[in-house]
């Protein structure tokens, strides 16, 4: 029997969808593996810096080493700073180009699936088809299925009790897919 666990209305803001898209990009997009990739370039840059230091910082005498150092520094900043910013901008672009993402949705959370609908759209997703369920301080991001859609649920629209109940439900029902992302420091804004 597929009983309803909870029902609620939800409306996304652009920053919430962009944050959800960033999470998706970290798991499945260009940002996947950015930590180890930036680490490799960092260590190569340190080796090039060491070589330059051993030669008395004679950059003109060792142009290949200098060029490698510059490329590695660029690639480190690309993976650490630029890729997340690009993913955020792409998420904002998707939100702005879709008339449906800014509409209010009605969610019905059931034991084996969830239904998301409004006057223009109806979507039913089974939890077994999802690859990710990531919770942050502000959102739940659900991704996967044949069409690989990204569903973002704003915590802002839910009461504290509903947030706790939904979080516990996702933890319990999607054991392999569920992750809790670390929160940002209190003084920072996204």
Tab-separated table of C-alpha atoms in Angstrom:
chain	number	residue	atom	x	y	z
A	1	UNK	CA	0.000	0.000	0.000
A	2	UNK	CA	1.420	3.348	-1.059
A	3	UNK	CA	0.245	5.666	1.689
A	4	UNK	CA	0.917	9.384	1.773
A	5	UNK	CA	3.545	10.402	4.318
A	6	UNK	CA	3.200	14.166	3.965
A	7	UNK	CA	1.878	16.931	1.726
A	8	UNK	CA	3.139	20.463	1.340
A	9	UNK	CA	3.410	23.390	-1.065
A	10	UNK	CA	6.773	24.654	-2.179
A	11	UNK	CA	8.055	27.584	-4.207
A	12	UNK	CA	11.683	28.014	-5.194
A	13	UNK	CA	13.794	31.128	-5.319
A	14	UNK	CA	16.519	31.492	-7.910
A	15	UNK	CA	19.356	31.150	-5.386
A	16	UNK	CA	17.879	27.891	-4.054
A	17	UNK	CA	17.688	26.320	-7.496
A	18	UNK	CA	21.217	27.562	-8.296
A	19	UNK	CA	22.502	25.945	-5.068
A	20	UNK	CA	20.768	22.692	-6.012
A	21	UNK	CA	22.297	22.794	-9.468
A	22	UNK	CA	25.747	23.385	-7.944
A	23	UNK	CA	25.300	20.241	-5.834
A	24	UNK	CA	24.253	18.309	-8.923
A	25	UNK	CA	27.283	19.597	-10.828
A	26	UNK	CA	29.585	18.503	-7.990
A	27	UNK	CA	28.237	14.946	-8.236
A	28	UNK	CA	27.672	14.525	-11.987
A	29	UNK	CA	28.911	17.559	-13.915
A	30	UNK	CA	32.171	19.270	-14.753
A	31	UNK	CA	32.921	19.866	-11.055
A	32	UNK	CA	32.994	16.127	-10.320
A	33	UNK	CA	36.409	15.308	-8.888
A	34	UNK	CA	37.442	18.939	-8.592
A	35	UNK	CA	39.121	18.385	-5.215
A	36	UNK	CA	41.618	15.788	-6.394
A	37	UNK	CA	42.159	17.562	-9.727
A	38	UNK	CA	42.981	20.863	-8.043
A	39	UNK	CA	45.241	18.987	-5.587
A	40	UNK	CA	47.255	17.486	-8.444
A	41	UNK	CA	47.774	20.910	-10.021
A	42	UNK	CA	48.657	22.375	-6.615
A	43	UNK	CA	51.386	19.791	-6.014
A	44	UNK	CA	52.786	20.246	-9.514
A	45	UNK	CA	52.819	24.022	-8.903
A	46	UNK	CA	54.693	23.486	-5.620
A	47	UNK	CA	57.255	21.317	-7.437
A	48	UNK	CA	57.730	24.022	-10.100
A	49	UNK	CA	58.045	26.663	-7.386
A	50	UNK	CA	60.649	24.517	-5.630
A	51	UNK	CA	62.615	24.178	-8.873
A	52	UNK	CA	62.482	27.962	-9.391
A	53	UNK	CA	63.529	28.518	-5.783
A	54	UNK	CA	66.527	26.181	-6.237
A	55	UNK	CA	67.582	28.178	-9.328
A	56	UNK	CA	67.375	31.525	-7.545
A	57	UNK	CA	64.004	32.396	-9.095
A	58	UNK	CA	65.575	32.653	-12.536
A	59	UNK	CA	62.240	32.573	-14.418
A	60	UNK	CA	63.804	33.744	-17.699
A	61	UNK	CA	66.375	30.945	-17.564
A	62	UNK	CA	63.691	28.272	-17.033
A	63	UNK	CA	60.695	29.311	-19.154
A	64	UNK	CA	59.090	25.843	-19.207
A	65	UNK	CA	59.093	25.671	-15.407
A	66	UNK	CA	57.674	29.194	-15.182
A	67	UNK	CA	54.990	28.423	-17.742
A	68	UNK	CA	54.065	25.180	-15.931
A	69	UNK	CA	53.794	27.110	-12.649
A	70	UNK	CA	51.469	29.681	-14.209
A	71	UNK	CA	49.292	27.016	-15.871
A	72	UNK	CA	49.031	25.039	-12.635
A	73	UNK	CA	48.083	28.144	-10.650
A	74	UNK	CA	45.376	28.924	-13.201
A	75	UNK	CA	44.034	25.360	-13.128
A	76	UNK	CA	43.908	25.391	-9.311
A	77	UNK	CA	41.844	28.567	-9.329
A	78	UNK	CA	39.696	27.170	-12.159
A	79	UNK	CA	38.738	24.067	-10.178
A	80	UNK	CA	38.403	25.772	-6.797
A	81	UNK	CA	36.689	29.062	-7.713
A	82	UNK	CA	35.593	29.235	-11.342
A	83	UNK	CA	33.783	25.877	-11.777
A	84	UNK	CA	31.424	26.414	-8.813
A	85	UNK	CA	30.660	29.939	-10.062
A	86	UNK	CA	29.988	28.621	-13.571
A	87	UNK	CA	27.648	25.944	-12.192
A	88	UNK	CA	25.792	28.559	-10.129
A	89	UNK	CA	25.366	30.796	-13.178
A	90	UNK	CA	24.126	27.852	-15.243
A	91	UNK	CA	21.579	27.010	-12.509
A	92	UNK	CA	20.396	30.629	-12.487
A	93	UNK	CA	20.119	30.564	-16.288
A	94	UNK	CA	18.035	27.368	-16.204
A	95	UNK	CA	15.750	28.901	-13.562
A	96	UNK	CA	15.294	32.132	-15.541
A	97	UNK	CA	14.666	30.318	-18.821
A	98	UNK	CA	12.015	28.025	-17.324
A	99	UNK	CA	8.620	29.481	-16.559
A	100	UNK	CA	7.683	26.430	-14.492
A	101	UNK	CA	10.512	26.454	-11.936
A	102	UNK	CA	9.318	29.698	-10.366
A	103	UNK	CA	5.735	28.431	-9.951
A	104	UNK	CA	4.392	27.040	-6.700
A	105	UNK	CA	4.292	23.240	-6.610
A	106	UNK	CA	2.275	20.844	-4.526
A	107	UNK	CA	4.318	17.881	-3.251
A	108	UNK	CA	2.863	14.598	-2.085
A	109	UNK	CA	5.476	12.400	-0.436
A	110	UNK	CA	4.563	8.703	-0.478
A	111	UNK	CA	6.338	5.575	0.757
A	112	UNK	CA	7.874	4.627	-2.610
A	113	UNK	CA	7.560	7.802	-4.707
A	114	UNK	CA	6.780	11.488	-4.655
A	115	UNK	CA	4.387	13.477	-6.791
A	116	UNK	CA	5.147	17.064	-7.764
A	117	UNK	CA	2.429	19.002	-9.549
A	118	UNK	CA	0.958	22.375	-10.344
A	119	UNK	CA	-1.593	23.572	-12.899
A	120	UNK	CA	0.893	23.089	-15.780
A	121	UNK	CA	2.977	20.071	-14.840
A	122	UNK	CA	2.730	16.653	-13.180
A	123	UNK	CA	5.788	14.630	-12.214
A	124	UNK	CA	5.933	11.289	-10.408
A	125	UNK	CA	9.341	9.934	-9.372
A	126	UNK	CA	10.143	6.661	-7.650
A	127	UNK	CA	12.927	6.756	-5.064
A	128	UNK	CA	14.534	3.659	-6.587
A	129	UNK	CA	15.217	5.663	-9.774
A	130	UNK	CA	16.980	8.514	-7.994
A	131	UNK	CA	20.773	8.633	-7.810
A	132	UNK	CA	21.091	11.443	-5.261
A	133	UNK	CA	19.239	12.952	-2.335
A	134	UNK	CA	21.343	15.721	-0.828
A	135	UNK	CA	20.208	17.851	2.092
A	136	UNK	CA	21.720	21.209	3.012
A	137	UNK	CA	20.654	23.820	5.536
A	138	UNK	CA	18.399	25.437	2.902
A	139	UNK	CA	17.286	22.774	0.405
A	140	UNK	CA	16.766	19.138	-0.490
A	141	UNK	CA	18.148	18.228	-3.926
A	142	UNK	CA	16.839	15.076	-5.613
A	143	UNK	CA	18.377	13.945	-8.896
A	144	UNK	CA	18.238	10.991	-11.234
A	145	UNK	CA	15.911	8.888	-13.258
A	146	UNK	CA	15.906	8.223	-16.984
A	147	UNK	CA	15.520	11.924	-17.783
A	148	UNK	CA	18.099	12.859	-15.078
A	149	UNK	CA	15.985	15.711	-13.732
A	150	UNK	CA	16.922	17.830	-10.751
A	151	UNK	CA	14.224	18.480	-8.162
A	152	UNK	CA	14.933	21.113	-5.524
A	153	UNK	CA	12.744	21.436	-2.435
A	154	UNK	CA	13.095	24.641	-0.441
A	155	UNK	CA	13.233	24.259	3.340
A	156	UNK	CA	12.136	27.877	3.650
A	157	UNK	CA	8.571	26.874	2.715
A	158	UNK	CA	8.411	24.103	5.323
A	159	UNK	CA	7.916	24.342	9.067
A	160	UNK	CA	10.669	23.099	11.375
A	161	UNK	CA	8.695	19.952	12.105
A	162	UNK	CA	8.093	19.282	8.397
A	163	UNK	CA	11.818	19.767	7.691
A	164	UNK	CA	12.743	17.252	10.379
A	165	UNK	CA	10.094	14.781	9.236
A	166	UNK	CA	11.116	15.024	5.569
A	167	UNK	CA	14.808	14.717	6.442
A	168	UNK	CA	14.183	11.615	8.567
A	169	UNK	CA	12.003	10.120	5.827
A	170	UNK	CA	14.642	10.616	3.116
A	171	UNK	CA	17.356	9.208	5.430
A	172	UNK	CA	15.257	6.132	6.110
A	173	UNK	CA	13.907	5.482	2.584
A	174	UNK	CA	16.915	6.439	0.458
A	175	UNK	CA	19.774	4.984	2.477
A	176	UNK	CA	22.284	4.758	-0.399
A	177	UNK	CA	21.319	8.006	-2.121
A	178	UNK	CA	20.961	10.260	0.944
A	179	UNK	CA	23.756	12.641	1.952
A	180	UNK	CA	23.847	15.595	4.297
A	181	UNK	CA	26.075	18.381	2.982
A	182	UNK	CA	28.001	20.451	5.459
A	183	UNK	CA	26.509	23.859	6.138
A	184	UNK	CA	28.202	27.157	5.458
A	185	UNK	CA	29.462	29.368	8.228
A	186	UNK	CA	26.759	31.532	9.761
A	187	UNK	CA	28.212	34.847	8.573
A	188	UNK	CA	28.345	33.849	4.892
A	189	UNK	CA	25.529	34.313	2.399
A	190	UNK	CA	25.108	32.268	-0.767
